[in-house]
PDB file of N, CA and C in Angstrom:
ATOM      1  N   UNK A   1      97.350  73.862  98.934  1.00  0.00           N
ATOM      2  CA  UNK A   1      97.020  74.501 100.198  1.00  0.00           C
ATOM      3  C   UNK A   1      96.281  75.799  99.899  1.00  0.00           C
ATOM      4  N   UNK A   2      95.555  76.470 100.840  1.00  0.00           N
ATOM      5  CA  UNK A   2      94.320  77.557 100.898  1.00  0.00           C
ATOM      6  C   UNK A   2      95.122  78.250 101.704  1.00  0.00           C
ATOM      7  N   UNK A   3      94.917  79.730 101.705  1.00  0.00           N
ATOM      8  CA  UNK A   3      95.900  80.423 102.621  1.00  0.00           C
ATOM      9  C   UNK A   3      94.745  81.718 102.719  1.00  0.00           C
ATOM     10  N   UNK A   4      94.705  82.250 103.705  1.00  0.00           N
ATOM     11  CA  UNK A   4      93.880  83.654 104.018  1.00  0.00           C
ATOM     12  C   UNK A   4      94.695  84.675 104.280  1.00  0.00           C
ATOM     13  N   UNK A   5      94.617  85.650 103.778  1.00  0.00           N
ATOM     14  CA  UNK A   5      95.466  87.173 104.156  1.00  0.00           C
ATOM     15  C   UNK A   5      94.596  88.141 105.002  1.00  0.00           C
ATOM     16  N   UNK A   6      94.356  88.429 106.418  1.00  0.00           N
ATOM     17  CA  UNK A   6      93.853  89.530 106.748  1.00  0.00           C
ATOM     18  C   UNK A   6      94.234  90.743 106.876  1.00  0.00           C
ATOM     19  N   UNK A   7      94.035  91.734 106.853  1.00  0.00           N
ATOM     20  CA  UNK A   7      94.604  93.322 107.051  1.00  0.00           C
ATOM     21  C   UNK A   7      93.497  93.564 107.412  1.00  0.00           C
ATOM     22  N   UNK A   8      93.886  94.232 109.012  1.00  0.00           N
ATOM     23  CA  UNK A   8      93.074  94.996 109.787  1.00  0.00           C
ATOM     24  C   UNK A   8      93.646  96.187 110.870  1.00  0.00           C
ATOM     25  N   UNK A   9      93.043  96.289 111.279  1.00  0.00           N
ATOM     26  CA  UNK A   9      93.464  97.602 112.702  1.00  0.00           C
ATOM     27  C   UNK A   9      92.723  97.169 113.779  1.00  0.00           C
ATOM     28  N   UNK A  10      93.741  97.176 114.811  1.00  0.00           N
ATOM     29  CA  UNK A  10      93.449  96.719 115.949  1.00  0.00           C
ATOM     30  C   UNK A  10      93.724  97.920 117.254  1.00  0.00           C
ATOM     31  N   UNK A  11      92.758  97.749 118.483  1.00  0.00           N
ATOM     32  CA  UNK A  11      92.668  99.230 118.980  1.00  0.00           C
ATOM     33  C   UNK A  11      93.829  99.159 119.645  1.00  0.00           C
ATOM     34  N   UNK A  12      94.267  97.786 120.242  1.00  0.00           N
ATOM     35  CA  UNK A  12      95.256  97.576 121.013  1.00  0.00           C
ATOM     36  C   UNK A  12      95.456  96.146 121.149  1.00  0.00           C
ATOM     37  N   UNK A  13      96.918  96.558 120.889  1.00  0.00           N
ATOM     38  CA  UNK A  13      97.538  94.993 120.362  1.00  0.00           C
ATOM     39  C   UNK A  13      97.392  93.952 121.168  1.00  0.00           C
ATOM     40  N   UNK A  14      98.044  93.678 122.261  1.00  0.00           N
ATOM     41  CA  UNK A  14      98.174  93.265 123.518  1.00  0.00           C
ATOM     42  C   UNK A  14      96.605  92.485 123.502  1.00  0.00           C
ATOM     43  N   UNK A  15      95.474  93.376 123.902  1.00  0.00           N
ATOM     44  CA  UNK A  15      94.208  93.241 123.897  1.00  0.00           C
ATOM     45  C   UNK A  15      93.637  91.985 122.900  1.00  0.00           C
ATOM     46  N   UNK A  16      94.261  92.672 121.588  1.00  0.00           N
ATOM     47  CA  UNK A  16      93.522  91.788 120.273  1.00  0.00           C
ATOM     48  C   UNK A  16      94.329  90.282 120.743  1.00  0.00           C
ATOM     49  N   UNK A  17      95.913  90.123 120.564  1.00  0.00           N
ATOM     50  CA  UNK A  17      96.502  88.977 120.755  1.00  0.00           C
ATOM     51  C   UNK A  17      95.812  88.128 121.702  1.00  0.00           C
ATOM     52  N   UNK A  18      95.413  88.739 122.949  1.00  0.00           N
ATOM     53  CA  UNK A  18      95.168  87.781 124.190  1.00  0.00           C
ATOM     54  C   UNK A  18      93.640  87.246 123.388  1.00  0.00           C
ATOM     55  N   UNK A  19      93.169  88.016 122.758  1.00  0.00           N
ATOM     56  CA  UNK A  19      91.906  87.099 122.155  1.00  0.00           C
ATOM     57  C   UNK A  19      92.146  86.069 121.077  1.00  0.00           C
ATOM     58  N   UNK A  20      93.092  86.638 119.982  1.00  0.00           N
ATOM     59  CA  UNK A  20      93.607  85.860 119.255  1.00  0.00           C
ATOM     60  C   UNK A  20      93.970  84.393 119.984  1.00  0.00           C
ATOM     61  N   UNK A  21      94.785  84.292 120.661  1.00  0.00           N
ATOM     62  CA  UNK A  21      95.932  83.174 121.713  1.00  0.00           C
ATOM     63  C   UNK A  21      94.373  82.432 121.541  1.00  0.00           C
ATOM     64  N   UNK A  22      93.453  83.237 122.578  1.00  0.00           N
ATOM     65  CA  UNK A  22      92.456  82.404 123.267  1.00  0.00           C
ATOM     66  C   UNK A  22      91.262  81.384 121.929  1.00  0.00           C
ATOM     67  N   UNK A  23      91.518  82.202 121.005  1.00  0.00           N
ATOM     68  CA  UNK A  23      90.363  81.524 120.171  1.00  0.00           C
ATOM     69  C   UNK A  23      91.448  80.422 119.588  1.00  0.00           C
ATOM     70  N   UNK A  24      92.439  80.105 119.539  1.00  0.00           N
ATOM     71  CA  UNK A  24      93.414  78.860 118.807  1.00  0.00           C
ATOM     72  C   UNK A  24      92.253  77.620 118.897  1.00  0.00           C
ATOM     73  N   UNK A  25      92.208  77.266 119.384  1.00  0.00           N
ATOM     74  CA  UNK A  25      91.175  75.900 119.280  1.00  0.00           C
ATOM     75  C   UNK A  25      90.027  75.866 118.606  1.00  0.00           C
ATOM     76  N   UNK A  26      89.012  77.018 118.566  1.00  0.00           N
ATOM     77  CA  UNK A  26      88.472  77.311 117.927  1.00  0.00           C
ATOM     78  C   UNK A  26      88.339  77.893 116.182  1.00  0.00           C
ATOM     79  N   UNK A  27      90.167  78.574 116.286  1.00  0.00           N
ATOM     80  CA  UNK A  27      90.139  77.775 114.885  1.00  0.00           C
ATOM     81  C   UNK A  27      91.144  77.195 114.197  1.00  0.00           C
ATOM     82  N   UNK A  28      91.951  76.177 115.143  1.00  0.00           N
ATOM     83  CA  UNK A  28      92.062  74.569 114.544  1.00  0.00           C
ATOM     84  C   UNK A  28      90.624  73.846 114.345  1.00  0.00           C
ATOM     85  N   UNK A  29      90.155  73.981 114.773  1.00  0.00           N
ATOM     86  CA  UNK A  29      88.342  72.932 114.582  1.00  0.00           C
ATOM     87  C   UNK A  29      88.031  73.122 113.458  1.00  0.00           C
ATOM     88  N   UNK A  30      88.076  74.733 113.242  1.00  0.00           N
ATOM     89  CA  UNK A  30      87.420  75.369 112.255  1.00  0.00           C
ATOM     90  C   UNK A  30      88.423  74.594 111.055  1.00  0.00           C
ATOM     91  N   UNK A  31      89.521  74.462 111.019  1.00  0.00           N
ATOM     92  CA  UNK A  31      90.443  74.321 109.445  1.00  0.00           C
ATOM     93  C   UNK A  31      91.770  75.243 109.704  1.00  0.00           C
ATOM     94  N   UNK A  32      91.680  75.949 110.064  1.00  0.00           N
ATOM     95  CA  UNK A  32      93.305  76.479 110.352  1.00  0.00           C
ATOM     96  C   UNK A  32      94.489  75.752 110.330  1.00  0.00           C
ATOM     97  N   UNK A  33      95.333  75.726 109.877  1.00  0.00           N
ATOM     98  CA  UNK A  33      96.678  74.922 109.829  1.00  0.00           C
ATOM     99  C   UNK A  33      98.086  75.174 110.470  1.00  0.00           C
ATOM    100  N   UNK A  34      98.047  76.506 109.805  1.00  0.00           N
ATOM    101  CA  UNK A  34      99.622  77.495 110.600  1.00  0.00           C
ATOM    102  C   UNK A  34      98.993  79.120 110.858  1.00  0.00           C
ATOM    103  N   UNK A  35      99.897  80.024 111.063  1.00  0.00           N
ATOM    104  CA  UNK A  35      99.694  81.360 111.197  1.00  0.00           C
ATOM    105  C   UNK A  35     101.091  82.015 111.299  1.00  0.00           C
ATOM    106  N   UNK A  36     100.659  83.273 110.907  1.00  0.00           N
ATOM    107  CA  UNK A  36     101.679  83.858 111.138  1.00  0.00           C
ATOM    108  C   UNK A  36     101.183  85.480 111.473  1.00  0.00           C
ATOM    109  N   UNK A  37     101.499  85.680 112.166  1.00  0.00           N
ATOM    110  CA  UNK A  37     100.576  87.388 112.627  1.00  0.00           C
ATOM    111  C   UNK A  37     102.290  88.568 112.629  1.00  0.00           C
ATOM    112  N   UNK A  38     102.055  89.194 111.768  1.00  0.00           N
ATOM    113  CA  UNK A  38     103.078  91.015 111.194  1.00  0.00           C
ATOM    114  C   UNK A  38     101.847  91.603 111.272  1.00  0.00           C
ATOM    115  N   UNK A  39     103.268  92.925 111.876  1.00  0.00           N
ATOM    116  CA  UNK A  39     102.781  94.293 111.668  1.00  0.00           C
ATOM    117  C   UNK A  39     103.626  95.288 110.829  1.00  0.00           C
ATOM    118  N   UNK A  40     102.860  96.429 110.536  1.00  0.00           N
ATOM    119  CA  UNK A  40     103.166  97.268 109.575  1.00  0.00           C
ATOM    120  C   UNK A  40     104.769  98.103 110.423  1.00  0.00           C
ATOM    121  N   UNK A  41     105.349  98.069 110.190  1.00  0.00           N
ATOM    122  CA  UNK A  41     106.763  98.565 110.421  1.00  0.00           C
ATOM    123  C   UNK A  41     106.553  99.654 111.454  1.00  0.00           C
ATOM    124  N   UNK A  42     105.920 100.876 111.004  1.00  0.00           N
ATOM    125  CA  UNK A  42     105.366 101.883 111.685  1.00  0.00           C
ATOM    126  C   UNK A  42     104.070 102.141 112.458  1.00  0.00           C
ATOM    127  N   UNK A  43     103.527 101.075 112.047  1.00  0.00           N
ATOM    128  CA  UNK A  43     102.042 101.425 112.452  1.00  0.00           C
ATOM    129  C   UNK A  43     101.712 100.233 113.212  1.00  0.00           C
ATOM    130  N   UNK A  44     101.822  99.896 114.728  1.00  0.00           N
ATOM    131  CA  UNK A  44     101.959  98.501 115.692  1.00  0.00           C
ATOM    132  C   UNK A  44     100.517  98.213 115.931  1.00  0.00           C
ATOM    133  N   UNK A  45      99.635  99.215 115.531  1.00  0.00           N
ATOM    134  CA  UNK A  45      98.551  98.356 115.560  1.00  0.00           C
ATOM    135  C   UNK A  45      97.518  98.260 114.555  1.00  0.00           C
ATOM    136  N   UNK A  46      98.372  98.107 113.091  1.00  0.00           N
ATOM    137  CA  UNK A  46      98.175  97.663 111.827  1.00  0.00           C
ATOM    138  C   UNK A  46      98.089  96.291 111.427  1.00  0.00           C
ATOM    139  N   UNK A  47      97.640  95.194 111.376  1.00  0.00           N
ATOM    140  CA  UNK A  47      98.104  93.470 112.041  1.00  0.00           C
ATOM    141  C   UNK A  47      97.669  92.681 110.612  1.00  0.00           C
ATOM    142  N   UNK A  48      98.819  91.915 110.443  1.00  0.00           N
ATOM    143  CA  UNK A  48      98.362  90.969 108.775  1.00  0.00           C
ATOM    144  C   UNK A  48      98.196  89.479 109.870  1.00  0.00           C
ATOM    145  N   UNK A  49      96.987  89.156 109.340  1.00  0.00           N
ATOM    146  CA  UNK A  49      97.051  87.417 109.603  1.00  0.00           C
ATOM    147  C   UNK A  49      97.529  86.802 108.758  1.00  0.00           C
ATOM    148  N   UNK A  50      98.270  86.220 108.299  1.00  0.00           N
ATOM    149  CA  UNK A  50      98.589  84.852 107.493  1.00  0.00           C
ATOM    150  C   UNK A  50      98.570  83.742 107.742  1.00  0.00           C
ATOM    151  N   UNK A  51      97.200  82.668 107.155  1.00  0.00           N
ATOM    152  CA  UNK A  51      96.934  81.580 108.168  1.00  0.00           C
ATOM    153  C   UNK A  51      96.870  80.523 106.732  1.00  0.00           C
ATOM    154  N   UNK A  52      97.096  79.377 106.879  1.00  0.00           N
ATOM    155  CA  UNK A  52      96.877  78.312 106.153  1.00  0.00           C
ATOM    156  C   UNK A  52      95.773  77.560 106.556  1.00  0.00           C
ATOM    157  N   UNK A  53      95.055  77.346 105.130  1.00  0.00           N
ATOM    158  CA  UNK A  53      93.320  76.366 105.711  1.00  0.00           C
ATOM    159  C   UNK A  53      93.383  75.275 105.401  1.00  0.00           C
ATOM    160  N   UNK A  54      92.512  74.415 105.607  1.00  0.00           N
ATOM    161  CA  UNK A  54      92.448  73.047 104.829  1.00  0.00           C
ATOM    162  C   UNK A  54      91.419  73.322 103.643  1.00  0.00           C
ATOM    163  N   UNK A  55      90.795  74.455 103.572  1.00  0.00           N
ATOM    164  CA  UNK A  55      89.902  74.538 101.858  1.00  0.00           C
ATOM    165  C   UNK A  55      89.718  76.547 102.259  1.00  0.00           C
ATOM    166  N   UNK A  56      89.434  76.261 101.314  1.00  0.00           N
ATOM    167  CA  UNK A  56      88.514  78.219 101.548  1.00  0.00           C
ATOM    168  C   UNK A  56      87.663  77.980 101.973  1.00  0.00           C
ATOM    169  N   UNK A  57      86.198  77.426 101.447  1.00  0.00           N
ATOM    170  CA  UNK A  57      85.253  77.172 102.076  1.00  0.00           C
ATOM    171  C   UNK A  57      85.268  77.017 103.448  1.00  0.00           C
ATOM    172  N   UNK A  58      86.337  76.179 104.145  1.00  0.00           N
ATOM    173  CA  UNK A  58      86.131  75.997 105.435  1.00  0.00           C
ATOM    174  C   UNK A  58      86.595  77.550 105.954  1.00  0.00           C
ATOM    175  N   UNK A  59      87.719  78.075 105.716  1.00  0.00           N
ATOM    176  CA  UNK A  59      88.288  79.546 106.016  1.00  0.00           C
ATOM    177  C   UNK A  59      86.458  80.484 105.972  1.00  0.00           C
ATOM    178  N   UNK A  60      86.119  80.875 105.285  1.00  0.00           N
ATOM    179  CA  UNK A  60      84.951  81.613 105.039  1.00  0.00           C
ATOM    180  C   UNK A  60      83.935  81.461 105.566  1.00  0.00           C
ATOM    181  N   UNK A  61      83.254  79.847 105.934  1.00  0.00           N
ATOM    182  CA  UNK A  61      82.466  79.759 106.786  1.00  0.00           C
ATOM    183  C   UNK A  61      82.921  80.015 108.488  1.00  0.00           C
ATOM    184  N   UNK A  62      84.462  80.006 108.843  1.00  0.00           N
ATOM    185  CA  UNK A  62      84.505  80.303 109.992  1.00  0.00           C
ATOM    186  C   UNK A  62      84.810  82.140 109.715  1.00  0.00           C
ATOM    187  N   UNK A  63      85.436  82.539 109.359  1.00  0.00           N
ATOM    188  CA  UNK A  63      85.170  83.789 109.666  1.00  0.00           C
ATOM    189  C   UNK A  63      84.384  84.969 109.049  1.00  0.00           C
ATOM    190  N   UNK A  64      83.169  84.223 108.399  1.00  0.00           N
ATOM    191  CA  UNK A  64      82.116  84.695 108.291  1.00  0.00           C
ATOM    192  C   UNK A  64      80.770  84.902 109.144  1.00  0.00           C
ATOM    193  N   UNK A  65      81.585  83.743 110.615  1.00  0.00           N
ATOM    194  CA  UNK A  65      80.391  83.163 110.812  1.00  0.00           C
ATOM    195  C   UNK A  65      79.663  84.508 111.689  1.00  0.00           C
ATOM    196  N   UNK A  66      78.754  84.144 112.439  1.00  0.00           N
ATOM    197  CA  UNK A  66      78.474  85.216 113.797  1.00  0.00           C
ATOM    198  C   UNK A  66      79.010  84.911 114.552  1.00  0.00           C
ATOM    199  N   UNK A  67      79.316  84.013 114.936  1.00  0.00           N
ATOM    200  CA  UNK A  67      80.569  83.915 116.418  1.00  0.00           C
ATOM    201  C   UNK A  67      81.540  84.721 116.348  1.00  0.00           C
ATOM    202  N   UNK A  68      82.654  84.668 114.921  1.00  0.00           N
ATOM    203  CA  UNK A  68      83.679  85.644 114.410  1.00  0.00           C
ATOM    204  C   UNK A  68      83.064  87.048 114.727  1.00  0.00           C
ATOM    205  N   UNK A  69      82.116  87.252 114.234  1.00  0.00           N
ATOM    206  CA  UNK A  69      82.002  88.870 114.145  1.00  0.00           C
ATOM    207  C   UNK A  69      82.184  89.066 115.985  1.00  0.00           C
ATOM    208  N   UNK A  70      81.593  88.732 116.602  1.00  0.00           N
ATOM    209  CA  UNK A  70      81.298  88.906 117.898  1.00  0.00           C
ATOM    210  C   UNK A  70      82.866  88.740 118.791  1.00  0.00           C
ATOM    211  N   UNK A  71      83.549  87.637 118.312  1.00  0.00           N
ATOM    212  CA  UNK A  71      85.064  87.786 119.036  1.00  0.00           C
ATOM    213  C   UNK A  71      85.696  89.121 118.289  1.00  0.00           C
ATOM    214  N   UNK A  72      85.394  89.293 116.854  1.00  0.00           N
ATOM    215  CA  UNK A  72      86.209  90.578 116.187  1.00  0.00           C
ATOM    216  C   UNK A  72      86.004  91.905 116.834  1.00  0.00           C
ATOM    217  N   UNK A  73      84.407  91.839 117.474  1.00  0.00           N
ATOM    218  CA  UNK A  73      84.235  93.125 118.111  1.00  0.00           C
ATOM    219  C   UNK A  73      84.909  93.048 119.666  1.00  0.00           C
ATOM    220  N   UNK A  74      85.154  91.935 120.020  1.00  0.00           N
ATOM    221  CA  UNK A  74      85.348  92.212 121.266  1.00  0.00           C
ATOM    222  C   UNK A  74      87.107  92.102 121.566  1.00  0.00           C
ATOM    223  N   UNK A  75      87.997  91.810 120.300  1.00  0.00           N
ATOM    224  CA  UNK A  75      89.252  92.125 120.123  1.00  0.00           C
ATOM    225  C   UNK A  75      89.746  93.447 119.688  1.00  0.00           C
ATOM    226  N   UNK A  76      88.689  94.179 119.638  1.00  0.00           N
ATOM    227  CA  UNK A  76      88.670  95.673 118.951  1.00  0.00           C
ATOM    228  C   UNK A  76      89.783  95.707 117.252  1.00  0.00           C
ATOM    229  N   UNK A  77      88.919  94.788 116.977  1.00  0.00           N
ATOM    230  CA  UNK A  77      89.295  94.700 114.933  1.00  0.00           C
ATOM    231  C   UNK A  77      88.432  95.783 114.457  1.00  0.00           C
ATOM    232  N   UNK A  78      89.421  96.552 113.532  1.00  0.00           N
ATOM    233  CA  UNK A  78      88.271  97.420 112.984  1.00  0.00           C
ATOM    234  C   UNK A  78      88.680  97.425 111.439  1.00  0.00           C
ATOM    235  N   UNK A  79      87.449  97.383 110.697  1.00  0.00           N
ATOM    236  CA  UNK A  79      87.431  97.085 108.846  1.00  0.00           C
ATOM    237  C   UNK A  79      88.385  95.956 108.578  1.00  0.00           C
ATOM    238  N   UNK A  80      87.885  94.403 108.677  1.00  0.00           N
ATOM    239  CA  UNK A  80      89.040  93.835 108.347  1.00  0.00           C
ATOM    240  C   UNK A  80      89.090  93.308 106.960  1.00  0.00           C
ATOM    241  N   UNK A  81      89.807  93.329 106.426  1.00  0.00           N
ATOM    242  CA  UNK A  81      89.808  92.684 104.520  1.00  0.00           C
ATOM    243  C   UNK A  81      90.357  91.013 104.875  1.00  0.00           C
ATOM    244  N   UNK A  82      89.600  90.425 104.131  1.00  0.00           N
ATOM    245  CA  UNK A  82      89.895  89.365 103.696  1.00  0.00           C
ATOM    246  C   UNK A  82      89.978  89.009 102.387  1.00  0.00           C
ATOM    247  N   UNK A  83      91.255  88.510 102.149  1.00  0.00           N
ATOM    248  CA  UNK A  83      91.634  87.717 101.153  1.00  0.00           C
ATOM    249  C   UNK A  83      91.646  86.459 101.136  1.00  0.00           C
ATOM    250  N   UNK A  84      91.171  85.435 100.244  1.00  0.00           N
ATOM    251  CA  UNK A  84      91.355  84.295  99.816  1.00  0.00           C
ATOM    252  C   UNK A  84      92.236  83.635  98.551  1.00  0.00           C
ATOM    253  N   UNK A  85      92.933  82.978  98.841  1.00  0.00           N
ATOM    254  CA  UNK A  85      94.397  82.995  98.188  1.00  0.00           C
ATOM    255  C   UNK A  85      94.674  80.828  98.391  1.00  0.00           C
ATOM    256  N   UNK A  86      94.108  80.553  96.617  1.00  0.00           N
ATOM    257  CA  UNK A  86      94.935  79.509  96.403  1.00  0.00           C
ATOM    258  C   UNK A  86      96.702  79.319  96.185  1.00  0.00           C
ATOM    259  N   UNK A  87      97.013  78.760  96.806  1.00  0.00           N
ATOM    260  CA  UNK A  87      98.512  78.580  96.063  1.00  0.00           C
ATOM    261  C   UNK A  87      98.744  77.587  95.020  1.00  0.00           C
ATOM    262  N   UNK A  88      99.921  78.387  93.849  1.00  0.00           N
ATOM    263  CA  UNK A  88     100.028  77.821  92.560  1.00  0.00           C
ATOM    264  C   UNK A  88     101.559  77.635  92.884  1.00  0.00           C
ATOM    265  N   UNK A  89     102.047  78.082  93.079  1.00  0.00           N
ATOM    266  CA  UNK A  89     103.844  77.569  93.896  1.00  0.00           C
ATOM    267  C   UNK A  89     104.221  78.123  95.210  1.00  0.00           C
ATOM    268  N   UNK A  90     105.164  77.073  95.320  1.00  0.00           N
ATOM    269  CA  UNK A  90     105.906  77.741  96.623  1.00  0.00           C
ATOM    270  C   UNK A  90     108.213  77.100  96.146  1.00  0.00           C
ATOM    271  N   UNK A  91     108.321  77.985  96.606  1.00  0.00           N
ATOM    272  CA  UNK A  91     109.878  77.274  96.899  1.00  0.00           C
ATOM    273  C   UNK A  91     110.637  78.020  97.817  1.00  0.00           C
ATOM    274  N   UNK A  92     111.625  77.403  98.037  1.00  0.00           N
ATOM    275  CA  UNK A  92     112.639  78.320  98.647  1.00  0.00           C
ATOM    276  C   UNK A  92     114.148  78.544  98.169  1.00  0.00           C
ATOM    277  N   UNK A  93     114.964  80.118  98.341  1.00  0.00           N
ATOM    278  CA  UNK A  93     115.986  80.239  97.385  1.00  0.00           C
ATOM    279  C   UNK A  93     117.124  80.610  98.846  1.00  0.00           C
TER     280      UNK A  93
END
């Protein structure tokens, strides 16, 4: 499995989520699998994506694309890092 890590800042949470919610279909199409959206303990509008892909490639071409940039500006994301992250294990203890 392919997994993406984002860290970003968002102007307002509420705001970003309702865009987030709304793009779901757009990216299951894209390759998306699961998610999981944390925030920084102290800082609520600090926001980690954790999403599972079906490849990187597919992850990168969607949120590289220009459509992405254009929902990112209009969720008020600001500097977001992306990570790309094969997995080599998983278990549970």
């Amino acid at each position: 499995m392919q997994y993406v890590l984002i860290i970003h800042e968002v102007a307002d949470y509420p705001a970003w989520k309702q865009v987030f919610d709304n793009a779901a279909d757009i990216r299951r199409e894209a390759g998306e699998r699961s998610y999981q959206v944390l925030k920084y303990e102290n800082e609520p509008n600090k926001i980690v994506h954790f999403s599972a892909w079906t490849s990187i490639e597919d992850a990168k071409n969607f949120f590289e694309s220009s459509k992405l940039v254009k929902i990112r500006a209009e969720a008020g994301v600001k500097s977001p890092d992306f990570i790309y992250l094969e997995q080599l294990e998983s278990g549970t203890l």
